[in-house]
Amino acid sequence: MLSPIVAGVWRMDSWNWSPQERLRWIEQCLDLGVTSFDHADIYGGYTVEALFGEALALAPQLRARMQLVTKCGIQLRVGARPDTRIKHYDTSARHIVRSVEQSLVQLRTDEIDLLLLHRPDALMDADEVAAAFDQLRTQGKVKAFGVSNFTPSQFELLHARTPLVTNQVECHPLHRAPLFDGTFDQAQRLRTRPMIWSPLAGGALLTSEAEEAMRVRGLLTSIGAQYGVSAATIAFAWLMRLPSRPYPITGSRRIEAMQEAVAATRLTLDTQEWTEILVAATGRDVP
Ligand SMILES: NC(=O)c1ccc[n+]([C@@H]2O[C@H](COP(=O)([O-])OP(=O)(O)OC[C@H]3O[C@@H](n4cnc5c(N)ncnc54)[C@H](OP(=O)(O)O)[C@@H]3O)[C@@H](O)[C@H]2O)c1
């Protein structure tokens, strides 16, 4: 349903591009086979969906070639929302439905391919969410549903009421929790392929001077040299080696960075290379 590499647009408002430049970027992603775009209502302080929709309106025929993912469930305290006194989570049916309706308008589309609840919410009523999802599915407004940043038990709870197709979580060599906390075991068991945010640790993997990052980067670079690819490509390949078959989400504006991510779909790290990267990150051999 999603392309093997997904393009994340969290940072798009900071790119300061014209609608034509945004359209060009979208076209280049599509030409590379990166056809899925990861949004959230709140990106750019509720502005990014509209920036994307504005570009898409210049070439509406492209909509049929792409999958649009968006999220809801966070209420930010920004000028556009004067009623919000404090940042909070809202997974009420009323908010979910309203948020989707706004996303459809902003993205200038009739249908969202995948809607995610952005964060787990202690006040989430699973029956109420399931009813909202059913309504949106029946109305043809959303095709499929998932969650983001959920623990396995939070996922289990909602999945028992309504089918979820993914849990979008952070993972990279500097943040390995989902490898060991049951998140990816559950994804493999249920065949709900995870989506992975910040696959390059928000860039830190390639730029940070912290000891752990430098250790990992050195190894990514030397393994990359053997394959004739960049350190970034090896970082993506490390994630794509996982048997839960995750979809990494890029965060770069640069098409070359997108090409580096796509290059990872053409190589498979062997078990020892994969483990060397894990060991460089943890600083110790596996037990
Ligand atoms: N569900 C959630 O809670 C959640 C949270 C965070 C993010 N996300 C999603 O995940 C997407 C990706 O997150 P992310 O932006 O943190 O991803 P990332 O790929 O880990 O980081 C991208 C950042 O790293 C920089 N960078 C530095 N060197 C790079 C290199 N060699 N190659 C590529 N990038 C390099 C990029 O700058 P340049 O643009 O200059 O290349 C960009 O600012 C977001 O757009 C969003 O869709 C979801």
Coordinates of C-alpha atoms and ligand atoms in Angstrom, one line a residue:
M1 CA 0.0 0.0 0.0
L2 CA 2.9 2.4 0.8
S3 CA 6.1 2.9 -1.2
P4 CA 9.1 1.2 0.3
I5 CA 10.5 4.6 1.2
V6 CA 8.0 7.3 2.4
A7 CA 8.6 11.0 2.1
G8 CA 8.0 12.9 5.3
V9 CA 7.0 16.6 5.0
W10 CA 7.2 17.6 8.7
R11 CA 9.9 20.1 7.9
M12 CA 8.4 21.4 4.6
D13 CA 7.4 24.9 6.0
S14 CA 11.0 25.6 6.8
W15 CA 12.0 24.9 3.2
N16 CA 10.5 28.3 2.2
W17 CA 9.7 27.0 -1.3
S18 CA 7.3 28.4 -3.9
P19 CA 4.3 26.2 -4.9
Q20 CA 6.2 25.4 -8.1
E21 CA 9.3 24.3 -6.2
R22 CA 7.1 22.1 -3.9
L23 CA 5.4 20.6 -7.0
R24 CA 8.8 19.9 -8.6
W25 CA 9.9 18.1 -5.4
I26 CA 6.7 16.0 -5.3
E27 CA 7.2 15.1 -9.0
Q28 CA 10.9 14.1 -8.4
C29 CA 9.8 11.9 -5.4
L30 CA 7.2 10.2 -7.5
D31 CA 9.7 9.6 -10.4
L32 CA 12.0 7.9 -7.8
G33 CA 9.2 5.6 -6.7
V34 CA 8.7 7.5 -3.4
T35 CA 4.9 7.7 -3.8
S36 CA 3.8 7.9 -0.2
F37 CA 3.8 11.2 1.7
D38 CA 3.7 11.4 5.4
H39 CA 1.8 14.4 6.9
A40 CA 0.2 15.4 10.2
D41 CA -2.5 18.1 10.7
I42 CA -0.1 19.9 13.1
Y43 CA 3.0 20.0 10.9
G44 CA 4.3 23.5 10.5
G45 CA 1.8 24.7 13.1
Y46 CA -1.1 23.4 11.0
T47 CA 0.4 24.8 7.7
V48 CA 2.2 22.0 5.9
E49 CA -0.9 20.1 4.6
A50 CA -2.0 23.3 2.9
L51 CA 1.4 24.0 1.4
F52 CA 1.4 20.5 -0.1
G53 CA -2.2 20.8 -1.3
E54 CA -1.4 24.1 -2.9
A55 CA 1.4 22.5 -4.9
L56 CA -0.8 19.5 -5.8
A57 CA -3.5 21.8 -7.1
L58 CA -1.1 22.8 -9.8
A59 CA -1.0 19.2 -11.1
P60 CA -4.1 17.4 -9.7
Q61 CA -3.5 14.4 -11.9
L62 CA -0.6 13.5 -9.7
R63 CA -3.0 12.6 -6.9
A64 CA -3.7 9.2 -8.5
R65 CA 0.0 8.3 -8.4
M66 CA 0.5 9.0 -4.6
Q67 CA -0.7 7.8 -1.2
L68 CA -1.4 10.5 1.4
V69 CA -0.8 9.7 5.1
T70 CA -1.8 12.1 7.8
K71 CA -2.3 12.2 11.5
C72 CA -4.6 13.7 14.1
G73 CA -5.0 13.7 17.9
I74 CA -2.7 16.5 19.0
Q75 CA -4.0 19.9 19.9
L76 CA -1.3 22.5 19.7
R77 CA -1.4 25.9 21.4
V78 CA -0.9 28.2 18.4
G79 CA -2.5 31.4 17.2
A80 CA -4.8 29.4 14.8
R81 CA -6.4 27.6 17.8
P82 CA -7.2 30.3 20.5
D83 CA -9.4 27.8 22.4
T84 CA -6.4 25.6 23.2
R85 CA -5.0 26.7 26.6
I86 CA -2.5 23.9 26.8
K87 CA -1.0 21.4 24.3
H88 CA -3.0 18.2 24.8
Y89 CA -4.2 15.0 23.1
D90 CA -7.7 14.7 21.8
T91 CA -8.9 11.3 20.4
S92 CA -12.6 12.0 20.7
A93 CA -14.7 11.1 17.7
R94 CA -15.6 14.7 17.3
H95 CA -12.0 15.8 17.0
I96 CA -10.9 12.9 14.8
V97 CA -13.7 13.5 12.3
R98 CA -13.2 17.3 12.3
S99 CA -9.5 16.9 11.8
V100 CA -9.9 14.6 8.9
E101 CA -12.4 17.0 7.3
Q102 CA -9.9 19.8 7.6
S103 CA -7.0 17.6 6.3
L104 CA -9.1 16.8 3.2
V105 CA -9.6 20.5 2.5
Q106 CA -6.0 21.4 3.2
L107 CA -4.6 18.6 1.1
R108 CA -7.2 19.3 -1.7
T109 CA -8.1 15.6 -1.9
D110 CA -11.3 13.6 -1.5
E111 CA -9.7 10.7 0.4
I112 CA -6.9 10.1 2.8
D113 CA -5.1 6.8 2.2
L114 CA -4.0 6.3 5.8
L115 CA -4.9 8.1 9.0
L116 CA -2.8 7.7 12.1
L117 CA -3.5 8.7 15.7
H118 CA -0.4 10.7 16.4
R119 CA 0.3 9.9 20.0
P120 CA -1.1 7.5 22.6
D121 CA -3.8 9.3 24.7
A122 CA -4.5 8.1 28.3
L123 CA -8.0 9.4 27.7
M124 CA -8.5 7.4 24.5
D125 CA -11.8 5.5 24.5
A126 CA -11.2 2.6 22.0
D127 CA -14.9 2.1 21.3
E128 CA -15.2 5.8 20.4
V129 CA -12.2 5.8 18.2
A130 CA -13.4 2.6 16.4
A131 CA -16.8 4.3 15.8
A132 CA -15.1 7.4 14.3
F133 CA -12.9 5.3 12.1
D134 CA -15.9 3.2 10.9
Q135 CA -17.7 6.4 10.0
L136 CA -14.8 7.8 8.1
R137 CA -14.2 4.5 6.2
T138 CA -17.9 4.2 5.3
Q139 CA -18.0 7.8 4.1
G140 CA -15.0 7.1 1.9
K141 CA -12.9 9.8 3.6
V142 CA -10.2 7.5 4.9
K143 CA -9.1 4.1 3.4
A144 CA -7.0 2.7 6.3
F145 CA -6.0 3.5 9.8
G146 CA -3.1 3.2 12.1
V147 CA -1.4 4.8 15.1
S148 CA 2.0 6.3 16.0
N149 CA 4.2 6.1 19.0
F150 CA 1.9 3.4 20.6
T151 CA 3.3 0.8 23.0
P152 CA 2.4 -2.8 22.0
S153 CA -0.4 -2.9 24.6
Q154 CA -1.9 0.4 23.4
F155 CA -1.8 -1.0 19.9
E156 CA -3.4 -4.3 21.0
L157 CA -6.2 -2.4 22.7
L158 CA -7.3 -0.4 19.6
H159 CA -6.5 -3.2 17.2
A160 CA -9.0 -5.4 19.1
R161 CA -11.8 -2.9 18.2
T162 CA -10.8 -1.7 14.7
P163 CA -8.2 -3.0 12.2
L164 CA -4.9 -1.0 12.3
V165 CA -2.3 -1.4 9.6
T166 CA 0.7 0.3 11.1
N167 CA 2.4 1.7 14.2
Q168 CA 4.7 4.6 13.2
V169 CA 7.6 4.8 15.6
E170 CA 11.1 6.3 15.9
C171 CA 13.9 3.9 15.2
H172 CA 17.6 4.3 14.2
P173 CA 20.9 3.0 15.6
L174 CA 20.8 5.7 18.3
H175 CA 17.2 4.8 19.3
R176 CA 16.7 1.0 19.3
A177 CA 13.8 0.6 21.7
P178 CA 11.3 -0.9 19.3
L179 CA 13.7 -3.7 18.5
F180 CA 13.5 -4.9 22.0
D181 CA 10.3 -3.6 23.7
G182 CA 7.9 -5.8 21.7
T183 CA 6.9 -3.2 19.1
F184 CA 8.5 -4.9 16.1
D185 CA 7.6 -8.4 17.4
Q186 CA 4.0 -7.4 17.5
A187 CA 4.2 -5.9 14.0
Q188 CA 5.7 -9.1 12.6
R189 CA 3.1 -11.2 14.4
L190 CA 0.2 -9.1 13.1
R191 CA 1.9 -8.4 9.7
T192 CA 1.3 -4.7 10.4
R193 CA 4.4 -3.2 8.8
P194 CA 5.7 -0.4 10.9
M195 CA 6.6 3.1 9.6
I196 CA 9.8 4.5 10.9
W197 CA 10.3 8.2 11.7
S198 CA 13.6 10.0 12.0
P199 CA 15.5 7.1 10.4
L200 CA 18.7 9.3 10.5
A201 CA 18.0 10.5 14.0
G202 CA 16.8 13.8 12.5
G203 CA 20.2 14.1 10.8
A204 CA 22.2 13.5 14.1
L205 CA 23.4 10.2 12.8
L206 CA 25.3 12.0 10.0
T207 CA 26.2 15.3 11.7
S208 CA 26.4 14.9 15.5
E209 CA 29.8 15.0 17.2
A210 CA 28.5 12.8 20.1
E211 CA 30.7 9.8 20.6
E212 CA 28.0 7.2 20.0
A213 CA 26.9 8.9 16.7
M214 CA 30.5 9.2 15.5
R215 CA 31.2 5.5 16.2
V216 CA 28.1 4.5 14.2
R217 CA 28.8 7.0 11.5
G218 CA 32.3 5.6 11.0
L219 CA 31.0 2.1 10.5
L220 CA 28.1 3.2 8.2
T221 CA 30.7 5.0 6.1
S222 CA 33.1 2.0 5.9
I223 CA 30.4 -0.5 5.1
G224 CA 29.0 2.0 2.6
A225 CA 32.4 2.2 0.9
Q226 CA 32.3 -1.5 0.4
Y227 CA 29.0 -1.3 -1.4
G228 CA 29.8 2.0 -3.1
V229 CA 27.0 3.8 -1.4
S230 CA 26.7 6.5 1.3
A231 CA 26.5 6.2 5.1
A232 CA 22.9 7.3 4.9
T233 CA 22.1 4.4 2.5
I234 CA 23.5 1.9 5.0
A235 CA 21.4 3.5 7.8
F236 CA 18.3 2.9 5.7
A237 CA 19.4 -0.6 4.8
W238 CA 19.9 -1.3 8.5
L239 CA 16.2 -0.6 9.1
M240 CA 15.1 -2.4 6.0
R241 CA 16.8 -5.6 7.1
L242 CA 14.2 -6.0 9.9
P243 CA 11.8 -8.8 9.3
S244 CA 8.8 -6.6 10.2
R245 CA 9.5 -5.0 6.9
P246 CA 9.3 -1.3 8.0
Y247 CA 8.8 1.7 5.8
P248 CA 11.4 4.3 6.6
I249 CA 10.2 7.9 6.3
T250 CA 12.8 10.4 4.9
G251 CA 12.9 13.9 6.3
S252 CA 15.2 15.6 3.8
R253 CA 14.3 18.3 1.3
R254 CA 17.2 17.1 -1.0
I255 CA 16.4 14.8 -3.8
E256 CA 20.0 13.3 -3.5
A257 CA 19.1 12.3 0.0
M258 CA 15.9 10.7 -1.3
Q259 CA 18.0 8.8 -3.9
E260 CA 20.3 7.6 -1.1
A261 CA 17.3 6.2 0.8
V262 CA 16.0 4.5 -2.3
A263 CA 19.4 2.9 -2.9
A264 CA 18.9 1.0 0.3
T265 CA 16.0 -0.9 -1.4
R266 CA 18.6 -2.5 -3.7
L267 CA 21.0 -3.9 -1.0
T268 CA 20.7 -6.3 1.8
L269 CA 23.1 -6.1 4.8
D270 CA 24.2 -9.5 6.0
T271 CA 23.7 -10.5 9.6
Q272 CA 27.2 -9.7 10.7
E273 CA 27.2 -6.2 9.1
W274 CA 23.8 -5.5 10.8
T275 CA 25.2 -6.7 14.1
E276 CA 28.4 -4.6 13.7
I277 CA 26.2 -1.5 13.4
L278 CA 24.2 -2.5 16.5
V279 CA 27.4 -3.1 18.5
A280 CA 28.8 0.3 17.3
A281 CA 25.7 1.9 18.7
T282 CA 25.5 0.1 22.0
G283 CA 29.3 0.1 22.5
R284 CA 29.3 -3.6 23.5
D285 CA 29.1 -7.0 22.0
V286 CA 25.8 -8.8 22.0
P287 CA 25.6 -11.0 25.1
Ligands
LIG1 N1 5.0 10.2 14.1 C1 5.8 11.0 14.7 O1 5.6 11.3 15.9 C2 6.9 11.7 13.9 C3 7.9 12.4 14.6 C4 8.9 13.0 13.8 C5 8.9 12.8 12.5 N2 7.9 12.1 11.8 C6 7.9 11.9 10.4 O2 9.1 11.4 10.0 C7 9.7 12.1 8.9 C8 11.2 12.1 9.0 O3 11.7 12.6 10.2 P1 13.0 13.4 10.2 O4 12.9 14.6 9.4 O5 13.5 13.6 11.6 O6 14.0 12.4 9.4 P2 15.5 12.1 9.3 O7 15.7 11.6 7.9 O8 16.0 11.4 10.4 O9 16.2 13.6 9.4 C9 16.1 14.5 8.3 C10 16.9 15.7 8.7 O10 18.3 15.3 8.6 C11 19.0 16.3 7.8 N3 20.2 15.6 7.2 C12 21.4 15.9 7.5 N4 22.3 15.1 6.8 C13 21.5 14.3 6.1 C14 21.8 13.3 5.1 N5 23.1 13.0 4.8 N6 20.8 12.7 4.5 C15 19.5 13.0 4.8 N7 19.2 14.0 5.7 C16 20.2 14.6 6.3 C17 18.0 16.8 6.8 O11 18.4 18.0 6.3 P3 18.3 18.3 4.7 O12 16.9 18.6 4.4 O13 19.1 19.5 4.5 O14 18.8 17.1 4.0 C18 16.7 16.8 7.7 O15 16.7 18.1 8.4 C19 9.1 13.5 9.2 O16 9.1 14.3 8.0 C20 7.7 13.2 9.6 O17 6.9 12.9 8.4 C21 6.9 11.5 12.6

